[in-house]
Coordinates of N, CA and C in Angstrom, one line a residue:
Chain A
X299 N -17.8 13.3 15.4 CA -17.7 12.7 13.7 C -16.8 11.0 14.7
X300 N -17.0 10.3 14.1 CA -15.7 9.1 14.6 C -15.5 8.9 13.2
X301 N -13.3 8.9 13.9 CA -12.6 9.0 13.1 C -11.2 8.3 13.4
X302 N -11.1 7.6 12.9 CA -9.5 6.8 12.9 C -8.9 7.1 12.6
X303 N -7.2 6.7 13.8 CA -6.0 7.7 13.2 C -5.1 6.6 13.2
X304 N -4.0 6.2 12.1 CA -2.8 5.6 12.0 C -1.8 6.8 12.4
X305 N -0.8 6.7 12.9 CA -0.3 7.8 13.5 C 1.1 7.0 13.1
X306 N 1.6 6.0 11.6 CA 2.6 6.1 11.5 C 2.6 5.9 10.3
X307 N 3.0 7.0 9.4 CA 2.6 6.9 8.2 C 3.5 5.3 7.0
X308 N 4.7 5.0 7.5 CA 5.3 3.9 7.2 C 5.8 3.4 8.4
X309 N 6.4 2.1 8.3 CA 7.1 1.4 9.1 C 7.6 0.2 8.1
X310 N 9.0 0.3 9.0 CA 8.9 -1.2 8.4 C 10.0 -2.2 9.2
X311 N 10.0 -3.5 9.2 CA 10.4 -4.6 9.7 C 11.7 -5.6 8.5
X312 N 12.4 -6.4 9.6 CA 13.0 -7.3 8.9 C 12.6 -8.3 9.0
X313 N 12.6 -9.3 7.9 CA 12.1 -10.8 7.7 C 12.2 -11.5 9.0
X314 N 11.6 -12.3 9.4 CA 11.0 -13.5 10.4 C 10.9 -12.5 11.5
X315 N 11.2 -11.3 11.6 CA 11.1 -10.0 12.8 C 9.3 -10.0 13.0
X316 N 9.5 -8.8 14.1 CA 7.6 -8.7 14.5 C 6.8 -7.7 14.2
X317 N 6.7 -6.8 14.2 CA 6.3 -5.5 13.7 C 4.8 -5.4 14.5
X318 N 4.8 -4.1 14.9 CA 3.0 -3.8 15.1 C 2.7 -2.1 14.8
X319 N 1.8 -2.2 14.3 CA 0.6 -0.9 13.4 C -0.1 -0.9 14.5
X320 N 0.1 0.2 14.5 CA -0.9 1.2 15.7 C -2.1 1.9 14.8
X321 N -3.6 1.6 15.7 CA -4.8 2.9 15.5 C -5.5 2.8 16.3
X322 N -5.5 4.4 16.8 CA -6.9 4.3 17.6 C -7.9 5.3 16.8
X323 N -9.2 5.0 17.8 CA -10.4 6.3 16.6 C -11.2 6.0 18.3
X324 N -12.1 7.3 17.6 CA -12.3 8.0 18.3 C -14.6 7.6 17.9
X325 N -15.0 7.2 19.3 CA -16.8 6.8 19.0 C -17.3 7.0 20.5
X326 N -18.7 7.1 20.6 CA -19.1 7.4 21.9 C -20.2 6.1 21.8
X327 N -20.4 5.2 20.5 CA -20.7 4.0 20.6 C -20.0 3.3 21.2
X328 N -20.7 1.9 22.1 CA -20.4 0.9 22.5 C -20.4 -0.3 22.1
X329 N -21.2 -0.7 20.6 CA -21.0 -1.9 19.6 C -20.4 -1.0 18.8
X330 N -19.4 -2.0 18.3 CA -18.8 -2.1 17.0 C -18.0 -3.0 16.5
X331 N -16.8 -2.6 15.0 CA -16.5 -3.7 14.6 C -14.9 -3.2 14.2
X332 N -14.3 -3.7 14.4 CA -12.8 -3.1 14.1 C -12.2 -4.2 13.4
X333 N -11.8 -3.5 12.0 CA -10.7 -4.5 10.8 C -9.8 -3.3 10.8
X334 N -8.7 -5.0 10.3 CA -7.8 -4.3 9.6 C -7.1 -4.9 7.6
X335 N -7.4 -4.2 7.3 CA -7.6 -5.0 5.8 C -5.7 -4.3 5.2
X336 N -5.8 -5.3 4.1 CA -3.9 -5.4 3.5 C -4.1 -4.7 2.2
X337 N -3.8 -3.9 1.5 CA -3.7 -3.3 0.3 C -2.5 -3.7 -0.4
X338 N -2.3 -4.7 -0.5 CA -0.4 -5.5 -1.5 C -0.3 -4.1 -3.0
X339 N 1.0 -4.3 -3.0 CA 0.7 -2.8 -4.3 C 0.4 -3.6 -5.7
X340 N -0.3 -2.6 -5.7 CA -1.3 -3.2 -7.1 C -2.3 -4.1 -7.5
X341 N -2.5 -4.4 -6.2 CA -3.6 -5.3 -6.4 C -4.6 -5.1 -5.0
X342 N -5.3 -6.0 -4.8 CA -6.8 -5.1 -4.8 C -6.9 -6.1 -2.8
X343 N -7.6 -5.2 -2.4 CA -7.4 -5.0 -1.0 C -8.2 -6.2 0.2
X344 N -7.7 -6.9 0.7 CA -8.8 -7.9 1.4 C -8.3 -7.7 3.0
X345 N -9.7 -8.6 3.4 CA -9.3 -8.6 5.2 C -8.5 -9.2 5.6
X346 N -8.0 -9.3 6.4 CA -7.0 -9.2 7.5 C -7.7 -10.3 9.1
X347 N -8.3 -9.5 9.0 CA -8.7 -9.4 10.3 C -9.7 -8.5 11.3
X348 N -11.0 -9.2 12.3 CA -11.8 -8.5 12.2 C -12.2 -8.6 13.9
X349 N -12.6 -7.8 14.8 CA -12.7 -7.5 16.1 C -14.1 -7.0 16.6
X350 N -15.0 -7.5 17.1 CA -16.3 -7.4 17.5 C -15.9 -6.4 19.0
X351 N -16.2 -5.8 19.4 CA -16.0 -5.1 20.3 C -16.6 -5.6 21.1
X352 N -17.4 -6.4 21.7 CA -18.1 -6.7 22.5 C -17.3 -8.1 23.2
X353 N -17.0 -8.6 22.7 CA -15.7 -9.3 22.4 C -14.5 -8.9 23.5
X354 N -13.9 -9.3 24.7 CA -12.7 -9.0 25.4 C -11.4 -10.1 24.4
X355 N -11.9 -10.9 24.4 CA -10.6 -11.8 24.0 C -10.6 -11.2 22.8
X356 N -9.0 -10.9 22.2 CA -8.5 -10.2 21.5 C -8.0 -11.7 20.1
X357 N -9.0 -10.9 18.9 CA -8.9 -11.8 17.5 C -7.6 -12.2 16.8
X358 N -7.1 -13.3 16.6 CA -5.7 -14.1 15.8 C -6.0 -14.5 14.7
X359 N -5.3 -14.8 13.2 CA -5.4 -15.6 13.0 C -3.7 -15.7 12.3
X360 N -3.9 -16.7 13.0 CA -2.7 -17.3 11.8 C -1.0 -16.6 12.7
X361 N -0.4 -15.7 11.5 CA 0.8 -15.0 12.2 C -0.1 -13.1 12.3
X362 N -1.0 -13.0 12.5 CA -1.9 -11.3 12.7 C -2.3 -11.5 14.4
X363 N -2.1 -11.3 15.1 CA -3.3 -10.6 16.1 C -3.1 -9.0 16.6
X364 N -4.7 -8.9 17.4 CA -4.9 -7.5 17.4 C -4.3 -7.1 19.0
X365 N -3.9 -6.2 19.5 CA -4.5 -6.1 20.8 C -5.6 -5.1 20.5
X366 N -6.8 -4.8 21.2 CA -7.7 -4.1 21.6 C -8.0 -3.7 23.2
X367 N -7.7 -2.2 23.1 CA -8.2 -2.0 24.4 C -9.0 -0.8 24.2
X368 N -10.5 -1.4 24.2 CA -11.5 -1.1 24.3 C -11.6 0.6 25.1
X369 N -11.1 0.9 26.0 CA -11.5 1.9 27.2 C -10.8 3.2 27.0
X370 N -8.8 2.8 25.9 CA -7.7 3.5 25.4 C -8.6 3.9 24.1
X371 N -9.8 2.9 23.5 CA -10.4 3.2 21.8 C -8.6 3.1 20.9
X372 N -8.0 1.3 21.1 CA -6.6 1.5 20.3 C -6.5 0.6 20.1
X373 N -6.6 0.2 19.1 CA -6.7 -1.6 18.3 C -5.0 -1.7 17.0
X374 N -4.2 -2.3 17.8 CA -3.2 -2.5 17.7 C -3.5 -3.8 16.8
X375 N -2.2 -3.9 15.6 CA -2.4 -4.8 14.5 C -0.5 -6.3 14.7
X376 N -0.6 -7.2 15.6 CA 0.8 -7.0 15.7 C 1.0 -8.4 14.2
X377 N 2.4 -8.0 13.5 CA 2.6 -9.4 12.6 C 3.8 -9.6 12.9
X378 N 3.5 -11.2 12.9 CA 4.4 -12.3 13.4 C 5.4 -12.5 12.0
X379 N 6.9 -12.9 12.8 CA 7.3 -14.3 11.6 C 7.1 -13.1 10.3
X380 N 7.7 -11.6 10.3 CA 7.5 -11.0 8.9 C 7.5 -11.7 7.8
X381 N 6.9 -11.7 6.8 CA 7.1 -12.3 5.4 C 6.9 -11.4 4.2
X382 N 8.2 -11.5 3.2 CA 8.0 -10.4 2.2 C 6.7 -10.1 1.3
X383 N 6.0 -11.0 1.4 CA 4.2 -11.0 1.3 C 3.2 -10.7 1.4
X384 N 4.3 -9.9 3.4 CA 3.1 -9.1 4.4 C 3.4 -7.6 3.5
X385 N 4.1 -7.7 2.9 CA 4.9 -6.1 2.3 C 3.8 -5.3 1.6
X386 N 2.9 -4.2 2.5 CA 1.6 -3.6 1.5 C 1.0 -2.4 2.7
X387 N 0.2 -1.8 2.2 CA -0.2 -0.9 2.8 C -1.9 -1.3 4.0
X388 N -1.4 -0.7 4.8 CA -2.4 -1.9 6.0 C -3.4 0.0 6.1
X389 N -4.4 -1.0 6.5 CA -6.1 0.1 6.7 C -6.6 -0.4 7.6
X390 N -6.8 0.3 8.9 CA -7.0 0.4 10.3 C -9.1 1.2 9.8
X391 N -9.7 0.0 10.6 CA -11.4 0.6 10.0 C -12.3 0.2 11.2
X392 N -13.0 1.3 11.2 CA -14.8 1.0 12.4 C -15.5 1.0 11.6
X393 N -16.0 0.4 12.4 CA -17.5 -0.1 11.8 C -18.5 0.0 12.8
X394 N -19.5 1.0 13.1 CA -20.6 0.8 14.5 C -21.9 0.1 14.2
X395 N -22.4 -0.6 14.7 CA -23.8 -1.6 14.3 C -24.5 -0.6 13.3
X396 N -24.7 -1.5 12.1 CA -25.6 -0.9 11.2 C -25.3 0.4 10.2
X397 N -24.0 0.0 10.9 CA -23.2 1.9 9.9 C -22.0 1.4 9.4
X398 N -21.4 2.8 8.5 CA -20.6 2.2 7.3 C -19.2 2.0 7.9
X399 N -18.3 2.0 7.6 CA -17.0 1.7 7.7 C -16.3 3.1 7.5
X400 N -15.3 3.1 8.5 CA -14.5 5.0 8.6 C -13.4 4.3 8.5
X401 N -12.4 4.1 7.4 CA -11.3 4.3 7.2 C -9.9 4.8 8.3
X402 N -9.1 5.0 8.1 CA -8.0 5.3 9.0 C -7.1 5.6 7.5
X403 N -5.7 6.7 7.5 CA -5.5 6.9 6.4 C -4.1 5.7 5.6
X404 N -4.2 4.9 6.4 CA -3.4 3.9 6.0 C -1.3 3.9 6.4
X405 N -1.1 2.4 6.7 CA 0.4 2.8 6.9 C 0.8 1.6 5.9
X406 N 1.9 2.3 5.7 CA 2.8 1.2 4.2 C 4.0 0.6 4.9
X407 N 3.9 -0.7 4.8 CA 4.9 -1.2 5.5 C 5.8 -1.9 5.1
X408 N 6.9 -1.6 5.2 CA 7.4 -2.3 4.2 C 8.8 -3.4 5.0
X409 N 8.5 -4.5 4.1 CA 9.7 -6.5 4.7 C 11.0 -6.0 4.2
X410 N 12.0 -5.6 5.2 CA 13.2 -6.0 3.8 C 13.9 -7.2 4.6
X411 N 14.8 -7.8 3.7 CA 15.0 -9.5 3.5 C 16.4 -9.2 3.8
Chain B
X9 N -14.9 -18.1 -4.5 CA -14.6 -16.3 -4.0 C -15.7 -15.6 -4.7
X10 N -15.8 -14.5 -3.6 CA -16.0 -13.2 -4.1 C -15.0 -12.7 -5.3
X11 N -16.1 -12.4 -6.2 CA -15.0 -11.6 -7.1 C -15.2 -10.6 -7.8
X12 N -14.4 -9.1 -7.4 CA -15.1 -7.6 -7.7 C -14.7 -7.2 -8.7
X13 N -15.2 -6.7 -10.0 CA -14.4 -6.3 -10.8 C -14.8 -5.2 -11.5
X14 N -13.8 -4.5 -11.1 CA -13.7 -3.2 -11.9 C -13.1 -2.7 -13.5
X15 N -14.1 -2.7 -14.2 CA -14.0 -2.5 -16.0 C -12.8 -1.6 -16.0
X16 N -12.1 -1.1 -15.7 CA -10.6 -0.3 -16.5 C -9.9 0.0 -14.9
X17 N -8.2 -0.4 -15.7 CA -7.2 -0.4 -14.6 C -6.4 0.7 -14.3
X18 N -6.7 1.5 -15.7 CA -6.1 2.6 -15.8 C -7.0 3.8 -16.8
X19 N -7.0 4.9 -16.4 CA -7.7 5.7 -17.3 C -7.0 7.5 -17.4
X20 N -6.9 7.7 -18.1 CA -6.8 9.2 -18.6 C -7.0 10.3 -19.4
X21 N -8.4 11.0 -18.9 CA -9.3 11.4 -19.5 C -8.6 13.1 -19.5
X22 N -9.5 13.8 -20.3 CA -9.4 15.7 -20.3 C -10.2 15.9 -19.3
X23 N -10.2 17.2 -18.9 CA -11.1 18.3 -18.1 C -12.4 18.3 -18.7
X24 N -13.5 18.1 -18.3 CA -14.9 18.2 -18.8 C -15.3 16.9 -19.5
X25 N -14.7 16.0 -19.2 CA -15.2 14.8 -20.0 C -16.0 14.2 -19.4
X26 N -16.8 13.4 -19.6 CA -18.0 12.8 -18.3 C -17.3 11.4 -18.7
X27 N -17.1 10.4 -17.3 CA -15.8 9.2 -17.3 C -17.2 8.3 -16.9
X28 N -17.0 7.3 -17.4 CA -17.4 5.9 -16.6 C -17.6 4.3 -15.8
X29 N -17.0 5.2 -14.5 CA -16.0 4.0 -13.6 C -17.2 2.5 -14.1
X30 N -17.0 1.5 -14.4 CA -18.0 -0.1 -14.1 C -17.8 -0.7 -13.2
X31 N -18.2 -1.8 -12.0 CA -18.0 -2.1 -11.4 C -18.9 -4.0 -11.3
X32 N -18.4 -4.8 -11.5 CA -19.2 -6.3 -11.3 C -18.9 -7.4 -10.2
X33 N -20.1 -7.6 -9.7 CA -19.6 -8.5 -8.5 C -20.5 -9.4 -8.6
X34 N -20.1 -10.7 -8.4 CA -20.6 -12.1 -8.9 C -21.3 -12.7 -7.9
X35 N -21.4 -12.5 -6.1 CA -22.0 -13.1 -5.1 C -22.8 -12.9 -4.5
X36 N -24.1 -11.6 -5.5 CA -25.7 -11.1 -5.2 C -25.4 -10.6 -4.0
X37 N -24.1 -10.1 -3.7 CA -24.1 -9.1 -2.6 C -25.5 -7.8 -2.4
X38 N -26.2 -7.4 -1.6 CA -27.3 -6.3 -2.0 C -26.5 -5.3 -1.6
X39 N -25.0 -4.8 -1.6 CA -24.6 -3.2 -0.8 C -23.3 -3.0 -1.6
X40 N -23.5 -1.8 -2.3 CA -22.4 -1.9 -3.0 C -21.6 -0.8 -2.8
X41 N -20.4 -0.6 -2.9 CA -20.0 1.2 -2.5 C -19.1 1.7 -3.5
X42 N -18.6 3.1 -3.8 CA -17.4 3.8 -4.5 C -17.4 4.7 -3.7
X43 N -15.1 4.4 -3.5 CA -14.8 4.9 -2.4 C -13.1 5.3 -3.2
X44 N -13.3 6.5 -2.9 CA -11.5 6.8 -3.1 C -10.7 7.0 -2.3
X45 N -9.8 6.7 -2.9 CA -8.3 6.6 -2.3 C -7.5 7.5 -2.4
X46 N -6.9 8.0 -1.9 CA -5.8 9.5 -2.3 C -5.1 9.5 -0.7
X47 N -3.8 9.4 -1.1 CA -2.5 9.3 -0.3 C -2.9 10.6 1.0
X48 N -2.5 9.6 2.4 CA -2.3 10.6 3.5 C -3.7 10.8 3.7
X49 N -5.2 10.5 2.8 CA -6.1 10.8 3.0 C -6.8 9.2 3.5
X50 N -7.3 7.9 3.0 CA -7.3 6.8 3.5 C -8.7 6.8 2.3
X51 N -9.5 5.9 2.7 CA -10.2 5.6 1.5 C -11.8 6.3 2.1
X52 N -12.5 6.8 1.8 CA -13.3 8.2 1.6 C -14.9 7.4 1.0
X53 N -15.9 7.7 1.2 CA -17.1 6.7 0.4 C -18.0 8.5 0.0
X54 N -18.0 7.5 -1.0 CA -18.5 8.8 -2.5 C -19.7 8.4 -2.6
X55 N -20.0 7.1 -2.6 CA -21.5 6.2 -3.0 C -21.7 5.1 -2.6
X56 N -22.4 4.7 -1.7 CA -23.0 3.5 -1.7 C -24.4 2.9 -2.6
X57 N -24.7 1.8 -1.9 CA -26.1 1.3 -2.8 C -26.3 0.4 -2.5
X58 N -27.7 0.1 -1.6 CA -28.3 -1.0 -0.8 C -28.8 -1.8 -2.0
X59 N -29.2 -1.6 -2.7 CA -31.0 -2.7 -3.6 C -30.2 -1.6 -4.7
X60 N -31.2 -2.8 -6.0 CA -31.1 -2.0 -7.1 C -32.2 -0.5 -7.2
X61 N -31.5 0.8 -7.7 CA -32.0 1.7 -8.2 C -31.8 2.7 -6.9
X62 N -31.3 2.0 -6.0 CA -31.5 2.3 -4.8 C -30.1 3.2 -4.0
X63 N -29.9 4.6 -4.1 CA -28.7 4.7 -3.6 C -28.2 6.0 -2.4
X64 N -27.8 6.0 -2.2 CA -26.7 7.0 -0.8 C -25.6 8.1 -1.0
X65 N -25.9 9.3 -0.8 CA -24.3 10.2 -0.5 C -23.5 9.3 0.8
X66 N -22.7 9.5 0.1 CA -20.6 8.9 0.9 C -20.9 10.8 1.7
X67 N -19.8 10.7 1.6 CA -19.0 11.9 2.3 C -18.9 12.6 1.5
X68 N -18.5 12.2 0.4 CA -17.4 13.1 -0.4 C -18.4 12.7 -1.8
X69 N -20.2 13.2 -1.8 CA -20.5 12.8 -3.7 C -20.4 13.5 -4.1
X70 N -20.1 15.1 -4.3 CA -20.2 16.1 -4.6 C -19.2 16.1 -5.8
X71 N -19.3 15.9 -7.4 CA -19.2 15.6 -8.8 C -19.5 14.9 -9.4
X72 N -19.7 14.1 -8.8 CA -20.4 12.2 -8.3 C -21.4 12.1 -8.6
X73 N -21.5 10.9 -9.9 CA -23.5 10.0 -9.5 C -23.0 8.9 -9.9
X74 N -23.9 8.1 -9.8 CA -23.8 6.5 -9.0 C -25.3 5.8 -10.3
X75 N -24.8 4.9 -10.3 CA -26.2 4.2 -11.6 C -26.3 2.8 -10.7
X76 N -27.5 2.1 -10.4 CA -27.7 1.0 -10.1 C -28.1 -0.1 -10.8
X77 N -28.9 -0.5 -11.7 CA -30.1 -1.1 -12.9 C -29.8 -2.0 -12.4
X78 N -29.1 -2.9 -12.4 CA -29.0 -4.5 -12.2 C -28.1 -4.6 -10.8
X79 N -28.7 -5.9 -10.0 CA -27.7 -6.1 -8.2 C -26.3 -6.1 -8.0
X80 N -26.3 -6.8 -10.0 CA -24.4 -7.3 -9.7 C -23.6 -6.1 -10.6
X81 N -24.5 -4.7 -10.8 CA -23.1 -4.1 -11.6 C -23.5 -2.1 -10.7
X82 N -22.9 -1.6 -10.4 CA -22.5 -0.4 -9.5 C -21.6 0.6 -10.2
X83 N -22.1 1.5 -10.7 CA -21.3 2.2 -11.7 C -21.3 4.0 -11.1
X84 N -19.8 3.9 -11.2 CA -19.9 5.5 -11.1 C -19.7 6.6 -12.0
X85 N -20.1 7.2 -12.5 CA -20.7 8.5 -12.8 C -19.3 10.0 -13.1
X86 N -18.6 10.6 -13.7 CA -18.3 11.7 -13.2 C -18.3 13.0 -14.6
X87 N -19.7 13.8 -14.2 CA -20.2 14.4 -15.5 C -19.1 15.0 -16.1
X88 N -18.8 15.5 -15.4 CA -17.7 16.7 -16.0 C -16.4 17.0 -15.8
X89 N -15.7 16.1 -15.8 CA -14.1 15.5 -14.8 C -13.6 16.4 -14.8
X90 N -12.7 16.8 -13.5 CA -11.9 17.9 -12.9 C -10.9 17.2 -12.6
X91 N -9.2 18.1 -12.7 CA -8.0 17.9 -12.1 C -7.5 17.1 -10.3
X92 N -8.9 17.4 -9.9 CA -8.9 17.6 -8.6 C -9.9 16.2 -8.1
X93 N -10.5 15.3 -9.5 CA -11.2 14.1 -9.4 C -10.2 12.9 -10.1
X94 N -9.0 13.4 -10.3 CA -7.4 13.0 -10.3 C -7.3 11.8 -8.7
X95 N -7.5 10.4 -9.3 CA -7.1 9.4 -8.2 C -7.8 8.1 -8.1
X96 N -7.0 7.2 -7.3 CA -7.6 5.6 -6.8 C -9.3 5.6 -6.7
X97 N -9.7 4.7 -7.1 CA -11.2 4.4 -7.4 C -11.3 3.3 -7.2
X98 N -12.1 2.7 -5.5 CA -12.0 1.7 -5.3 C -13.7 1.3 -5.8
X99 N -14.1 -0.3 -5.8 CA -15.1 -0.9 -5.6 C -15.0 -1.8 -4.8
X100 N -16.3 -1.5 -4.0 CA -16.7 -2.8 -2.7 C -18.0 -3.4 -2.5
X101 N -17.8 -4.3 -2.6 CA -19.5 -5.0 -2.6 C -19.5 -5.4 -0.6
X102 N -20.7 -6.2 -0.3 CA -20.6 -6.5 0.7 C -22.5 -7.6 1.0
X103 N -22.1 -8.4 2.3 CA -23.5 -8.8 2.2 C -24.5 -7.4 3.2
X104 N -25.6 -7.6 3.6 CA -26.2 -6.6 4.4 C -25.5 -6.5 5.5
X105 N -25.4 -4.9 5.9 CA -24.9 -4.8 6.8 C -25.3 -5.0 8.4
X106 N -26.4 -5.5 8.0 CA -27.3 -6.3 9.7 C -28.0 -7.1 9.1
X107 N -27.7 -8.3 9.6 CA -26.7 -8.8 10.9 C -25.5 -9.0 10.7
X108 N -24.9 -9.0 9.4 CA -23.9 -9.1 9.3 C -22.9 -8.1 9.7
X109 N -22.2 -8.3 9.3 CA -20.6 -7.1 10.0 C -20.4 -6.1 9.0
X110 N -20.6 -6.8 7.7 CA -20.3 -5.9 6.6 C -19.5 -5.8 6.4
X111 N -18.8 -7.3 6.1 CA -16.8 -7.2 5.4 C -16.8 -6.6 3.8
X112 N -15.9 -5.8 3.6 CA -15.8 -5.1 2.1 C -15.5 -6.4 1.6
X113 N -15.5 -6.7 0.3 CA -15.0 -7.4 -0.6 C -14.6 -6.2 -2.1
X114 N -13.7 -6.0 -1.8 CA -13.0 -4.8 -2.7 C -12.3 -5.5 -4.6
X115 N -12.9 -4.6 -5.2 CA -11.2 -4.7 -6.2 C -10.4 -4.0 -6.6
X116 N -9.6 -4.4 -7.6 CA -8.1 -3.8 -7.8 C -8.6 -2.6 -8.4
X117 N -9.4 -1.5 -8.7 CA -9.2 -0.2 -8.0 C -8.9 0.5 -9.9
X118 N -9.4 1.4 -9.9 CA -9.1 1.4 -11.6 C -8.7 3.3 -10.9
X119 N -7.2 4.1 -11.7 CA -6.7 4.9 -11.5 C -6.7 5.8 -12.7
X120 N -7.4 6.9 -12.5 CA -8.2 8.0 -12.8 C -7.2 9.0 -13.5
X121 N -6.6 9.2 -14.2 CA -6.2 10.2 -14.6 C -7.0 12.2 -15.2
X122 N -7.3 13.1 -14.3 CA -7.8 14.2 -15.4 C -7.0 15.0 -15.6
X123 N -6.7 15.7 -17.7 CA -5.3 16.1 -17.5 C -6.3 17.4 -17.9

């Protein structure tokens, strides 16, 4: 069975600093997608960033970037210049082609001012 | 922007009651999903639908059923609510899984408490 593991239940970061959230996954597939979703308190979940497994280049979206290590089955999210609005629950998710998303347990990110 | 609307943000029901959770999306998406979110467990798929009147079981369908009579509406039904169904329920929609990447668009969630 495919699984997604987020080993950090909670993380804290000082405003303007950089934080990295970890995610590992288990799969025998070679082609798939990886996602990071953000769920702010009492607000709807939104997509932060996605990565196609066939692309070697790491995805970036403004202050958000990923470190995708396919051989290690690792997909970490780096948030640079952290802002108060980044405080949320972050979910890592994996999706093989033509199949459904599998989510990790989530990491709560707290941002200190 | 895609909008996914869940009819109730908070519900309190009693054991044995029938519960309906409604979800409407306005972007003509083919796929709709119901997830359950519990601390430490992440999101678990209950049911999904890829077309009107079509449904497939997810990972935890026991105790739930769904209805999709119209493309924009996907309902989750708890025939006889139990305390272990106290949870946050998230509805989501997406375009076809293939060739699209299947990015999900979520509603704000419905927090159900069963007493």
